[in-house]
Structures are given as C-alpha cells and as structure tokens.
XYZ file of C-alpha atoms in Angstrom:
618
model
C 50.483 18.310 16.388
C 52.592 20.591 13.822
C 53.849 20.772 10.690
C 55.551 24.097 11.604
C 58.212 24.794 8.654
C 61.900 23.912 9.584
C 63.957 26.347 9.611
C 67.236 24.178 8.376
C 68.276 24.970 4.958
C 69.816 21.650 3.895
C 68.673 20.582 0.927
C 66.156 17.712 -0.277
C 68.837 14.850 -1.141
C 66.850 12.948 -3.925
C 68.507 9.733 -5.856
C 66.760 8.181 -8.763
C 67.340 4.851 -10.612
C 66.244 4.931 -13.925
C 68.303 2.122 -15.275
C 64.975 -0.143 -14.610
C 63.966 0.498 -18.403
C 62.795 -3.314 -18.782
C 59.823 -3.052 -16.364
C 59.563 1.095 -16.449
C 60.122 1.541 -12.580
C 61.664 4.395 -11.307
C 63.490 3.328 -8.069
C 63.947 6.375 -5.473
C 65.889 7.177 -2.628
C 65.031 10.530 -0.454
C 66.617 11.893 2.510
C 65.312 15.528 4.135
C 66.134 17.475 7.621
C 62.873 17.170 9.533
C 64.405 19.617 12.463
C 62.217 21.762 13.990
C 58.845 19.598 13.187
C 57.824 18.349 16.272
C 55.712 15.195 15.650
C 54.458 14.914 12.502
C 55.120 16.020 8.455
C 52.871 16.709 5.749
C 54.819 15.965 2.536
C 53.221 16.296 -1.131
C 53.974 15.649 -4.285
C 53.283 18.100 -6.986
C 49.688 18.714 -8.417
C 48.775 20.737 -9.980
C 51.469 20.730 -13.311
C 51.787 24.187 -15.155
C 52.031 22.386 -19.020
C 49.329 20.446 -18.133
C 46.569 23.116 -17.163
C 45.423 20.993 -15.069
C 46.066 18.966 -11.580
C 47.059 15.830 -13.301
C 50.273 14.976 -10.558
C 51.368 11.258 -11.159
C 50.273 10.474 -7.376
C 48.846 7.416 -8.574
C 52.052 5.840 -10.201
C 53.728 6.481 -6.039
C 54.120 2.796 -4.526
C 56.208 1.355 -1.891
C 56.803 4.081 0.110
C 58.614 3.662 2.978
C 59.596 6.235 5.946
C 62.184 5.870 8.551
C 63.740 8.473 10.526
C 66.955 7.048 12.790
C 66.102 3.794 11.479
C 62.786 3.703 12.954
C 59.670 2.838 10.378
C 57.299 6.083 10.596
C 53.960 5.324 9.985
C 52.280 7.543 7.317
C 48.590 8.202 6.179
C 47.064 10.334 3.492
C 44.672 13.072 3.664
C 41.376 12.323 3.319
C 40.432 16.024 1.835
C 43.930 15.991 0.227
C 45.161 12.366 -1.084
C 48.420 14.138 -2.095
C 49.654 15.411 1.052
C 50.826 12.617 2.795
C 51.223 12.845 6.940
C 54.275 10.705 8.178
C 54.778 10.928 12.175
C 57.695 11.867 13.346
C 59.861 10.131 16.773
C 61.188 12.198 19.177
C 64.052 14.045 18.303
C 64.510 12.892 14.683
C 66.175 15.029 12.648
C 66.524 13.258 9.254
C 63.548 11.565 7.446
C 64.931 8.532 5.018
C 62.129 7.705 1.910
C 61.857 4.878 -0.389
C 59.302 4.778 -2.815
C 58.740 4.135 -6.985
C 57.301 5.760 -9.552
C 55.896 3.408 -11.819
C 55.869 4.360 -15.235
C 52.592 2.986 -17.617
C 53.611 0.054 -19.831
C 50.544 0.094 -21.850
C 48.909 3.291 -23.492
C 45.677 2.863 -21.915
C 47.355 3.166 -18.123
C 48.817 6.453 -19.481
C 51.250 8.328 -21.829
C 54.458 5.667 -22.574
C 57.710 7.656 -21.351
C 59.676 4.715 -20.940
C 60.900 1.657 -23.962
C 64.171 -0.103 -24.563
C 65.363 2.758 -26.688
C 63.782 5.955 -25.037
C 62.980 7.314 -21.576
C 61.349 10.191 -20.819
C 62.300 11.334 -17.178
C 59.684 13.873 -14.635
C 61.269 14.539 -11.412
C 57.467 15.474 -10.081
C 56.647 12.159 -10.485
C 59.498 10.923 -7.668
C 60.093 14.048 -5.410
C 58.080 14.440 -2.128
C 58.375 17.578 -0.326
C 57.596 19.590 2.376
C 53.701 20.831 1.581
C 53.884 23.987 4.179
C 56.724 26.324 1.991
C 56.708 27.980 -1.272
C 58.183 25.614 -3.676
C 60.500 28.638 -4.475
C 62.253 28.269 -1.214
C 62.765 24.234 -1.377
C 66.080 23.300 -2.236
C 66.844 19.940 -3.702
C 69.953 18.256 -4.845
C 69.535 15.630 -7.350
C 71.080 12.523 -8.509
C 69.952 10.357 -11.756
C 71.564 7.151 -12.748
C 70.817 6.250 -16.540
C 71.824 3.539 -18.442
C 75.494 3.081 -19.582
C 76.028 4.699 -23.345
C 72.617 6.662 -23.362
C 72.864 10.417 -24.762
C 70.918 12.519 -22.568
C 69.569 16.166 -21.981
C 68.148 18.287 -19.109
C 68.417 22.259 -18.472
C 69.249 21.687 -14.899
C 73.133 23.173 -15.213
C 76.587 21.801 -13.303
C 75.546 18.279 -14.064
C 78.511 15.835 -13.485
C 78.728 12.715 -15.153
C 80.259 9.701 -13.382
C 80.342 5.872 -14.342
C 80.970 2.996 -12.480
C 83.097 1.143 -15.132
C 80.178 -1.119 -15.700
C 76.288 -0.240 -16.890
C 75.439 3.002 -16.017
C 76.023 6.788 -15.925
C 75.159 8.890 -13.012
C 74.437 12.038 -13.303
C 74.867 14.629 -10.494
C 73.241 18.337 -10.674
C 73.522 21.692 -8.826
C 70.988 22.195 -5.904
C 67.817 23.620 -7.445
C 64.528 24.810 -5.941
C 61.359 22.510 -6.518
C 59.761 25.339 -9.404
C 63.007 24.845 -11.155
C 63.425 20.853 -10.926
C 59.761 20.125 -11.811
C 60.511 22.615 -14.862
C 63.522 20.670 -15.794
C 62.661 17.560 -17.391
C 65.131 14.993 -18.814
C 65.384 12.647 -22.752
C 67.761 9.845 -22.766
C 67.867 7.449 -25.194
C 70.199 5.162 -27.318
C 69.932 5.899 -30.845
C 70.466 9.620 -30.563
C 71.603 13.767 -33.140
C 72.612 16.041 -30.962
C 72.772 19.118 -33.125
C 73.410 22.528 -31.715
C 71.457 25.238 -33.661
C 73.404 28.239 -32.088
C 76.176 28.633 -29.022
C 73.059 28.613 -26.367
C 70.170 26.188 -28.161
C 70.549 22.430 -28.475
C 68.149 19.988 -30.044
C 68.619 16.567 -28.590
C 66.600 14.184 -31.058
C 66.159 10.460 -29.728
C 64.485 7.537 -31.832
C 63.447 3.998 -31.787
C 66.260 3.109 -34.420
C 69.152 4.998 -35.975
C 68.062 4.921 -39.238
C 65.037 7.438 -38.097
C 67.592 10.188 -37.564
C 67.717 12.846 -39.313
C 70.099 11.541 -42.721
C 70.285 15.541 -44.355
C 71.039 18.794 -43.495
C 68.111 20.458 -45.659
C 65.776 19.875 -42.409
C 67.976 20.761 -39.863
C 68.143 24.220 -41.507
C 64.867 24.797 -40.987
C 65.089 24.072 -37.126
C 68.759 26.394 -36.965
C 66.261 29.122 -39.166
C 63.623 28.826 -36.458
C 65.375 29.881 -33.732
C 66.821 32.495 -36.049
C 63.404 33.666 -36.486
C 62.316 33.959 -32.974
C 65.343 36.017 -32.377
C 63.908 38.105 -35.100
C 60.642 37.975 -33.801
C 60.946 38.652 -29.667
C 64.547 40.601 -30.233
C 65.898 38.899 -26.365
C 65.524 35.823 -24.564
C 64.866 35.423 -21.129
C 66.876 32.218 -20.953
C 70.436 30.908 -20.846
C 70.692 28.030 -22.493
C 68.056 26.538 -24.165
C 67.228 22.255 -25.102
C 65.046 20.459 -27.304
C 63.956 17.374 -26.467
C 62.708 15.469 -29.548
C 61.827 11.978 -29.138
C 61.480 10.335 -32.574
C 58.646 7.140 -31.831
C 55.696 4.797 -32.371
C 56.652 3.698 -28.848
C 57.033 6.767 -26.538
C 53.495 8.580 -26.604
C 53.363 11.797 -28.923
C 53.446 15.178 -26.815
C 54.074 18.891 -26.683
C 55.305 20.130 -23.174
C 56.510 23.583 -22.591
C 59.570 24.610 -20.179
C 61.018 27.776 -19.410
C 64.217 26.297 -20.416
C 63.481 23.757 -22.446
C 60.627 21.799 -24.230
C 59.421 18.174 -25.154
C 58.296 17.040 -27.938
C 57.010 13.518 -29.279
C 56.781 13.077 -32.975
C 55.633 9.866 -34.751
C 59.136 7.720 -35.896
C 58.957 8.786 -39.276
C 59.280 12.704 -38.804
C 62.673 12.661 -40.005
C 63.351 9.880 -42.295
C 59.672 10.526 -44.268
C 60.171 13.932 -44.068
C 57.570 14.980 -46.848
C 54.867 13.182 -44.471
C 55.294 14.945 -41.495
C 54.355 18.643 -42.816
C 51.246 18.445 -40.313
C 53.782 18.035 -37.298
C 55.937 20.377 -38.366
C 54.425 23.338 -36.219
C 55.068 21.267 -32.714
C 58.665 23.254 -32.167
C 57.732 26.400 -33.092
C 54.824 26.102 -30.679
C 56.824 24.961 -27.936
C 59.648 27.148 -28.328
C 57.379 30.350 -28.336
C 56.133 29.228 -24.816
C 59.412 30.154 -23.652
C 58.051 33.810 -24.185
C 54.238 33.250 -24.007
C 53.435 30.943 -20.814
C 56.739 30.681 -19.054
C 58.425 33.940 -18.489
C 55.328 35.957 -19.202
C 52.721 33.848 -17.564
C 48.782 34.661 -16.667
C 48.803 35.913 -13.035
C 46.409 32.655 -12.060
C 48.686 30.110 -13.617
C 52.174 31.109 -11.420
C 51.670 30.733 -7.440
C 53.985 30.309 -4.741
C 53.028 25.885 -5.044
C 51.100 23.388 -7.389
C 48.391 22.872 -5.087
C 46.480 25.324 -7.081
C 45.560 27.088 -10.028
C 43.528 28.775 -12.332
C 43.808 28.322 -16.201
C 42.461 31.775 -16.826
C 43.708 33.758 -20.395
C 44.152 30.581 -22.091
C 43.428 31.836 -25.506
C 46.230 34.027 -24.879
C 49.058 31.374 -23.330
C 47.793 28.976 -26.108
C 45.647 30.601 -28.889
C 48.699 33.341 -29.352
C 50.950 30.252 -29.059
C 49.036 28.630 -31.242
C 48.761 31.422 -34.022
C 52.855 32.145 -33.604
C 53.533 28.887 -33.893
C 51.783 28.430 -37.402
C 53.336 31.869 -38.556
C 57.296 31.016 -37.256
C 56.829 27.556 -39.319
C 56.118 29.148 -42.317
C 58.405 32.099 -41.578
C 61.914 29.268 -41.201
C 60.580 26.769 -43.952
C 59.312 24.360 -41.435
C 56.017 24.453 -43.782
C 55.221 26.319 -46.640
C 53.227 29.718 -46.531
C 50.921 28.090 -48.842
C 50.347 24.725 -46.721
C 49.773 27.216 -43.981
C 47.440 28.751 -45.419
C 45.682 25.884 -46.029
C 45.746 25.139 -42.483
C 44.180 28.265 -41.888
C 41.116 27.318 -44.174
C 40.639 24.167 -42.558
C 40.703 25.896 -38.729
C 37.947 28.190 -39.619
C 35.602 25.961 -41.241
C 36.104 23.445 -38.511
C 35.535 26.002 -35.602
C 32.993 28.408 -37.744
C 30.738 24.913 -38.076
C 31.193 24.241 -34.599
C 27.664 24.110 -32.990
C 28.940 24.333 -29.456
C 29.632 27.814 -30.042
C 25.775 28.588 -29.744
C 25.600 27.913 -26.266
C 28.904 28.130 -24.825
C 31.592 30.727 -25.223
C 35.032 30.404 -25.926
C 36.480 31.599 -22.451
C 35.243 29.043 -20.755
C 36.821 26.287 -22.997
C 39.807 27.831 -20.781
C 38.840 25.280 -18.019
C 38.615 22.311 -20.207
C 41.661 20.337 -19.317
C 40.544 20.319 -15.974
C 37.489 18.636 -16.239
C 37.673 17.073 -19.431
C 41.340 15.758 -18.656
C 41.741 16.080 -22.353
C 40.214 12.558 -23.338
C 37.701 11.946 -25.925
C 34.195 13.308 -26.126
C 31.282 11.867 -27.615
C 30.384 15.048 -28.913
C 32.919 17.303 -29.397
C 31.621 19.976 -32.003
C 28.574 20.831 -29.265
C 30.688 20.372 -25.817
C 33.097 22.699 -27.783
C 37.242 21.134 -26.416
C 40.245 23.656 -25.624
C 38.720 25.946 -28.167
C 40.940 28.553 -27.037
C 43.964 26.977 -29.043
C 42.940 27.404 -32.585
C 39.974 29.698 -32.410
C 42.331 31.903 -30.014
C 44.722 31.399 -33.280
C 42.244 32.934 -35.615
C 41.499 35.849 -33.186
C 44.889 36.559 -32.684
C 45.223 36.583 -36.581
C 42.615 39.504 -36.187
C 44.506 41.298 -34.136
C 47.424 41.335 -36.009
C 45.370 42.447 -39.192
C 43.651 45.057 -37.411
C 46.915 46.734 -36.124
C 48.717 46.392 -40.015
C 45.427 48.035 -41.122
C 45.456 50.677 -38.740
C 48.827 51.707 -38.584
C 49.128 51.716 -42.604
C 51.724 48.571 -42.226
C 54.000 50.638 -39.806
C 53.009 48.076 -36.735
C 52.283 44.610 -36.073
C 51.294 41.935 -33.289
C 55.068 41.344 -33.649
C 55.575 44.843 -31.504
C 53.333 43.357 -28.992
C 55.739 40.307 -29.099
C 58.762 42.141 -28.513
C 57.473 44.804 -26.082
C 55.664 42.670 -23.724
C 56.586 39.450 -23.795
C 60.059 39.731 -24.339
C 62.460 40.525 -21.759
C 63.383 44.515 -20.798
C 66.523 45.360 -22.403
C 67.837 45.901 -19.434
C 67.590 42.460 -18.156
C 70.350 41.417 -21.159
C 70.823 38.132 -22.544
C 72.545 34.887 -21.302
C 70.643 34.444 -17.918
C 67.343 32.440 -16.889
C 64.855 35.358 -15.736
C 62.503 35.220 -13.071
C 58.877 34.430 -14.444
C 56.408 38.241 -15.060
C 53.096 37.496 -14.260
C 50.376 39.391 -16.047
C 46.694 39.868 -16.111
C 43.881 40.556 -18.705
C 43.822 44.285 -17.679
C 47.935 44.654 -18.095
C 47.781 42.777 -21.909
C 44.856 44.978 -23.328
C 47.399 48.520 -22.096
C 50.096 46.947 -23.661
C 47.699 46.204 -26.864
C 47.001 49.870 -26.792
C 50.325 51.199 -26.732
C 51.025 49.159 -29.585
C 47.871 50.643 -31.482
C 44.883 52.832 -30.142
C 41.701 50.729 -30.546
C 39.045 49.560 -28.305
C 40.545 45.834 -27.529
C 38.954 45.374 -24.394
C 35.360 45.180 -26.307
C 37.547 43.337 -29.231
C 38.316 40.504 -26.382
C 34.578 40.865 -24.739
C 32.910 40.036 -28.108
C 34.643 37.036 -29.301
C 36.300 35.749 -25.104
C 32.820 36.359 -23.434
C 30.297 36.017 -25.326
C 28.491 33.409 -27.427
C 28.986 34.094 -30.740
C 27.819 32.186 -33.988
C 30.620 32.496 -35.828
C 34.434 31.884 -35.880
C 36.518 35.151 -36.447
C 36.906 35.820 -39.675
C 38.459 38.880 -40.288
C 41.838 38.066 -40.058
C 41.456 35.988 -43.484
C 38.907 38.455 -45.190
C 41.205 41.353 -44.236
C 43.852 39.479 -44.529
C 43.487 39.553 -48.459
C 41.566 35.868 -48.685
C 38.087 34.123 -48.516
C 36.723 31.273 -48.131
C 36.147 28.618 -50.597
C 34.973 25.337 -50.979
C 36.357 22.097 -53.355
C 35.584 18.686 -54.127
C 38.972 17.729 -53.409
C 40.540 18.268 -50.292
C 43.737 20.473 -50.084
C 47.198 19.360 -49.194
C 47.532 20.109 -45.687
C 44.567 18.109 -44.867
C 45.590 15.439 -47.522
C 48.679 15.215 -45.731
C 46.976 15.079 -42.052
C 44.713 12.614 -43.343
C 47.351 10.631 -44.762
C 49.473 11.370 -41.524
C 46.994 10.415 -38.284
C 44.825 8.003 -40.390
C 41.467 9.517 -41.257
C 39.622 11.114 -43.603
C 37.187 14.046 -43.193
C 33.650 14.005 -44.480
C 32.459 16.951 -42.020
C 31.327 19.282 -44.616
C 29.498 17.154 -46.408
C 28.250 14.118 -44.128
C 29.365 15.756 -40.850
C 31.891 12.961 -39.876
C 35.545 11.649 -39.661
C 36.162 7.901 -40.483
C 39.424 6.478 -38.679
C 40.809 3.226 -39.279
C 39.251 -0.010 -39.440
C 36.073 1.919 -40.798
C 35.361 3.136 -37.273
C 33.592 6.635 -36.679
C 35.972 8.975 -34.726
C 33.813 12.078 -34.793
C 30.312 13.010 -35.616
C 29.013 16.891 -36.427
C 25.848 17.763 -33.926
C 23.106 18.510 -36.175
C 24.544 17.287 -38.883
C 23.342 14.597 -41.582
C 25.057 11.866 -39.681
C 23.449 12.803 -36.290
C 20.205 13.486 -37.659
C 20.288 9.355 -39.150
C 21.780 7.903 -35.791
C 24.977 7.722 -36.114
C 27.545 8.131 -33.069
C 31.434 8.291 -32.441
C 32.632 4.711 -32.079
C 30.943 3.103 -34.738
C 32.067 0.651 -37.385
C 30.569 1.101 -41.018
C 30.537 -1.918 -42.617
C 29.073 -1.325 -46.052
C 28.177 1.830 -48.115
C 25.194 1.722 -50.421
C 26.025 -2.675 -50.754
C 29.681 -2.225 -50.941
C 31.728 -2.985 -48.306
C 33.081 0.027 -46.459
C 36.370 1.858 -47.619
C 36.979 5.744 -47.837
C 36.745 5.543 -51.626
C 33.556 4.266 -51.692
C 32.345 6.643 -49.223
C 33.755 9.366 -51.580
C 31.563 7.996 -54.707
C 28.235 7.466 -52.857
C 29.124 11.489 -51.911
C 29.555 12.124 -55.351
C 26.810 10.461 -56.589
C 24.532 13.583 -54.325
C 26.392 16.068 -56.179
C 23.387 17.315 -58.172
C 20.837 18.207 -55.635
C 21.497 16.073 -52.857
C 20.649 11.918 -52.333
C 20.627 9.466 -49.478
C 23.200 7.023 -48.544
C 22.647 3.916 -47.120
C 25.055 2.776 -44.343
C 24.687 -0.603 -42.322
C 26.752 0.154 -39.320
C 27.898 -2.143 -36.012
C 27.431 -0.988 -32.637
C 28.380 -2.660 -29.485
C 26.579 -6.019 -30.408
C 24.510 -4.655 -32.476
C 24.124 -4.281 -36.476
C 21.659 -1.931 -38.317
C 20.964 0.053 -41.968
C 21.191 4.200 -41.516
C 20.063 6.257 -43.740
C 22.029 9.466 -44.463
C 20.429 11.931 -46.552
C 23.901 13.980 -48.448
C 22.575 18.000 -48.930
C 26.025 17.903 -51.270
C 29.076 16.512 -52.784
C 32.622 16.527 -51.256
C 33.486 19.501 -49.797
C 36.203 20.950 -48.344
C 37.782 23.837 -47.211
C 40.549 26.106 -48.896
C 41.806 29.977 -48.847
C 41.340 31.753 -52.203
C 43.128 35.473 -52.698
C 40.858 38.271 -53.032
C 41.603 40.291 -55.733
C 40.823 43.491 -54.470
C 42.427 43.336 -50.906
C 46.366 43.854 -50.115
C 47.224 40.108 -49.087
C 48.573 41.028 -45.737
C 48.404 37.223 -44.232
C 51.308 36.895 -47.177
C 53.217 39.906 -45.305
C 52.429 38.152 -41.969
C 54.597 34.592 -43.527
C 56.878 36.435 -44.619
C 60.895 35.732 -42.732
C 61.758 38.485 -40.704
C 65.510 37.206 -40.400
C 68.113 38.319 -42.941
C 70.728 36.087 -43.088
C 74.200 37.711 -44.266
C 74.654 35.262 -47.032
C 71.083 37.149 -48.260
C-alpha cells in the first residue's frame, strides 16, 4: 500500500456549519483530490497546537465521519501508534475523497473550555479540517467556507472573505485559499451583542459579550487599548503583520483564555471587564500579553516550536516565548494606562514572594517547568508550590526584569531590553511594513549574541544560573537594582485586593501557607508550610475557625490574634466523608507582600513604566 503524496494542487474544499449554536455542533463538509494515491490515505488532524505548548488537538470532539470517494463508502481505521492519523482506503481509480464529520463542541466546563453559547462562538478550524498527514502543512492548500448565524458580527485574519446571505438565517462567509499553518493560525469570534472599534488603519478589536449592556459604555478605556498599540509601535519600531484583530469575548459563559496568533489573538475576559471597569485591573495585562506574541512566539519563534507539521514539537526556551511575554506584557500595561505603574508594582511584589517561597525550586529547576503543559495539561495540582507549574511565565518575568536592569546599569541608561526588542524580534527594516512575514526561527545560542550586541556581559552563565540550575531563590535583582525592596504588611496591597476580590479568594500563604476559595474550600496549600505540617490538603472545606463558623474575616482575626509571638489555630475541616479538628500553629500575623523604594538607589523599574510614545497633542 501507499500514501505516496499527490501531486495535484487543488485545494482542500472545506464547508463548515456553525449555525448549530443550540446544541454546539459543528457540521462539516470536506472534499480533497486523492489522485496519485493508489489504495489507501492517511489523513490527520492537527496535534500538536503551537498556543497550546502542547499536543492537545480536539481529536476527541471528531464524530460521524464518513468517507466516500465516487459515491462509494471507504472504510477507514485509526492508527494504533497514531490515533490521529486516520487510514481511509481508497477504490480504484478515485480521484476525489468526499468527508462528513462534526466537531462537537463541550457544553459543560468539565468536558472542556465553552467556545460556543447563544450569544458567543468561538470558531478553530483545527478542530474540523482533516488533511493529508504525508506534506508539510506549508504546502496544503485549503479553501474555506463558514456559515454563521444571520446578524452576528464576526472577525478572522484570514483576508478576501466574502460575505453572502441567503435572505433568511445565516451569513456565509467565503475566504481566499490558505495553507493549513495559516488556517489553523486564523481563528474566528462571532457573536450577537458586539464594539467593533478600530484602534489604528491596520488593528481592530472585535469585543463580543453575553449582553449589550457589558460593552464598553466610555471612551476613557478604549484609550488605553488605541495607547497600547501605540506603545508597541514605540516599543518594537515595525510589525511583521498586515492587519492585525482582537478577539475579545466579554463572558461568564464562554471559558476565559489567552491565545496567541501571528495575526491575531483571543482573549476571554470575565463579563464584567468593561462595564465594572475598576474590578478588572488584574485582567488588564491579557492584551498586552497577547499582542506582544505577535513579536515574541509568532514571527520570532524558538527553533523547536516551528516545524514543517503539528505532529511534533518541543517547548524548549519557554521562559523566553512566555517569561519575556510575560514581563512585556506587565510593563506595556502600565506604559498605555491599562494599569497603573504603582498597581504594577504591586504585582511585582506579589510574583516574587510567591515564586521566592516556592519550595519546588529546591529540587527542580526552572527550565524544565518548560515541559509542563505537556504533561501536566495545565490542570490542577495537589501540590503546586513543590511540583513547581509553568514557572517559566512569571519567574521568566522577574529574570527578564534582571536583564533589563543589568543592561540600564551597565550602559549608564544609554540601553535597554527594549534594544533587544527592536533589534531582534522585530522585523529587518528592510522587510517594511503592511505585509504578514514569514515566521524567524531562533535558538538559545542566536538570543544570548543578540543579548551581547545589545550589551557586553556574560549572559550565557546569566541564563545557566537561574534556566539550569536549582536555585533557592527567585531573582531578585531586578527589584533591588531596580531602586525597591521587599516588604511585608498586615494588610494586603491593592493589586492583590483587587485579584482577590476579582477570582474569589483570599491569600493566607505568608502567614498560614494557604488560599481559601469560595464556599470555604482550600484551593492551595504551601509544602512545608504551617498548613501542611497540621494536615491540611487542597480540596478541603473549613468549617469553623477557633468555634466560629468559617468566613475569611474570621480567619483574618484568629491570624491576628498570633501577632505577638505566634499561637495555634484550631480548624475543624471536611474531607471527602470525613470531618476532623487541625491544629495550625501561626509563626505570625497577616502578611503580605509589597515593593517599598529604596532611598539610596536610582528607581530604574519607574524608568522601565515609563510611556515611550509621545503623542503630538503632548
């Protein structure tokens, strides 16, 4: 048998219904030439997912699937050391094989994240489109057709889209023939209650929401978005896109997410983003993140992460595709007003006390949190703090704070990690503006040259000390340097008052070690810490606190009743079917973490918030 390649260009012909929004089915229709196969196909549908780090393909949501070729049913079986290459058997002569199949979309959180309610859809063409598993994805051509519901507003980066209606109940929606990279990379919001605001001639922000009155009502924070990608510009100096979309899904319905595109990105805020603005300060770095990917992760991408299919990969330099993410993404929110240099940094206090307190980091370094999201597939742990999960996001932040410290230091403020921005992940000047560029891949070897050219230093022992090895503590420099220190209250600060008050917790790590979630339930527990040491574990349900019945108030006063030396608390606690007393002993009162200005330092993290972008009007 073969699956030798065809050599017939013709394009993938894929049709999708996604009008089903009642029962979240995604009804689809493929045709593809199958000349020069001789009796067989291997067909696959996309694995391993880029923005996912990890081979998380929706092969499990594929039913119904149907095969004919001529008219003939083809019988088909999977793979047994591949379930997602799929072998259909050809007849004789057949040129053209006919598919039927749907994607079906979870209903219920625990089945999955929710893309699809009566107001919203989130649309993945990976999750309907079966191709050809023997060619590069690159060389795949595909020309597809979505039908939406009548009246929805809609976004996608795939360009020449056509819009057509039947006069009755819904739109569809015909694009330009695309390769597989570039349809998989192209996802698509729809939705009814929908802003479409344009931020500048090439960069839309499509914002979707369960009712109209969770729009945005004001201009004051649509500024801040128009002033972010202001401050990008500023930041990277060229784009290596076109055009550029947003897709913001405002929702308690649609599951909360952050997906990076090369031309676009997702993002899933809780309902209230917009019309309780002054809640949703904790959110509020979600864009910038996303929209720095554009630079960091999709045109310059780590050499493992881009290959010629997604039937592999290798999530190697995360803590620089995320943890420099992850640090720009704080500093462009403060630098366009999204949040408040002195909210972030707050949040910069509460990152390094949470990973400097981590005891993971005693046995396992923070490069290989890189592979988490394969193996973890990024659901909870019983014990987070010593497993150590993704590290390489916000630790990688506080490195890459470092970094940029050490080069203001050393150059005597004439250089910054913003060079590095603009000089290697931003396009050449001689690839222009105004086009979609090809993706660069890069390796470890290719980022410490370019680190050097920015500023002479010895970065590849920088990276070895805090990527490689174990190390007891979280960087610090970068806030000590920076022109701050540590410090600790007995009242927590307002970015964590606010993420509290946002996700529904409160934080008694640094005094108890553990986080209390709603209905009194224990959502995290410190290794080693006092709540370990007495017995307690994640999932939990405190019922009283020293004879009162449990609230996070009355866990703050038996805290602050071992102000003076230290005490014991007395918890009775349900577990499974099971009910028994703990006893807790408290080293200390409330604490929590904050940034303080040293008085002898220049406060260069201040100079690092700081807007780059002039406007005229300034």
């Amino acid at each position: 048998m073969s699956n030798q390649q065809s050599a017939d260009t013709q394009p993938i012909q894929l049709r999708v219904d996604a009008t089903d929004i009642a029962r979240a089915i995604f009804w689809t229709a493929q045709s593809l030439s199958v000349r020069g196969y001789e009796d067989r196909i291997v067909l696959t549908l996309a694995k391993w997912l880029p923005a996912y780090h990890a081979p998380r393909g929706a092969i499990d949501r594929l039913a119904g699937l149907r095969f004919q070729a001529g008219g003939t049913d083809c019988r088909w079986h999977r793979d047994p050391d591949n379930p997602f290459h799929l072998i259909v058997e050809l007849p004789a002569g057949a040129e053209r094989l006919d598919i039927a199949l749907q994607s079906l979309s979870p209903t219920e959180s625990n089945q999955g994240r929710i893309m699809v309610s009566d107001e919203i859809l989130r649309f993945h063409w990976e999750e309907c489109l079966l191709y050809p598993a023997d060619a590069p994805i690159d060389t795949i051509m595909v020309e597809p057709v979505l039908r939406l519901p009548e009246g929805w507003e809609w976004a996608c980066a795939l360009d020449a889209a056509r819009e057509e209606t039947n006069g009755s109940d819904v739109s569809v929606l015909h694009f330009g023939v695309v390769d597989v990279r570039t349809l998989i990379d192209s996802p698509v919001l729809a939705g009814i209650h929908a802003h479409r605001e344009t931020l500048d001639q090439d960069i839309e922000l499509l914002i979707v929401a369960d009712r109209a009155d969770l729009l945005p009502q004001g201009r004051d924070e649509l500024e801040c978005h128009r002033r972010l990608v202001a401050e990008a510009d500023a930041l990277f100096g060229r784009r290596p896109f076109g055009k550029y979309h947003f897709l913001m899904a405002c929702s308690d319905q649609i599951g909360r997410m952050g997906l990076e595109h090369e031309c676009c990105s997702e993002e899933g805020v809780r309902a209230t983003y917009f019309s309780n603005w002054a809640s949703s300060t904790t959110e509020r770095d979600l864009l910038p993140h996303e929209f720095v990917h554009a630079w960091v992760g999709k045109y310059r991408v780590p050499a493992g992460n881009f290959q010629p299919d997604f039937s592999r990969m290798t999530n190697e330099l995360m803590w620089v595709y995320e943890g420099l993410t992850q640090y720009y993404g704080h500093v462009l929110a403060a630098r366009c007003g999204l949040i408040s240099a002195e909210l972030t940094l707050q949040a910069f206090a509460l990152i390094f006390a949470t990973y400097d307190e981590r005891p993971g980091r005693s046995w396992r370094p923070l490069g290989d949190t890189d592979n988490d999201p394969i193996f973890t597939a990024r659901e909870s742990q019983p014990w987070q703090s010593w497993q150590r999960s993704e590290d390489y996001y916000s630790e990688g932040l506080l490195m890459w704070m470092e970094v940029d410290v050490t080069i203001r230091q050393a150059s005597g403020g004439t250089r910054s990690l913003d060079d590095l921005m603009r000089r290697f992940f931003a396009p050449p000047q001689a690839d222009g503006q105004g086009k979609r560029l090809h993706p660069r891949p890069y390796d470890r070897a290719d980022l410490i040259a370019a680190l050097r050219d920015v500023q002479d230093h010895d970065w590849e022992a920088f990276f070895a000390e805090r990527v490689d090895k174990v190390t007891p503590h979280a960087p610090y420099a970068g806030i000590e340097k920076g022109g701050y220190r540590m410090v600790w209250s007995d009242r927590p600060s307002g970015w964590l008052a606010d993420d509290q008050s946002h996700h529904s917790y409160f934080d008694f790590s640094y005094s108890l070690g553990l986080k209390m979630g709603l209905n009194a339930k224990v959502i995290d527990v410190l290794w080693d810490g006092p709540a370990f040491a007495a017995g307690v574990v994640k999932g939990m349900r405190v019922l009283s606190v020293g004879g009162t019945t449990y609230s996070h108030a009355a866990m703050q006063d038996a805290i602050d009743s071992c102000a003076d030396g230290g005490g014991t608390i007395e918890l009775v606690v349900e577990r499974l079917d099971r009910v028994k007393t703990l006893s807790l002993h408290c080293p200390v009162g409330q604490r929590y973490p904050w940034l303080k200005a040293a008085e002898d330092s220049p406060r260069l993290l201040d100079a690092i918030l700081e807007p780059l972008f002039k406007s005229s009007a300034a």
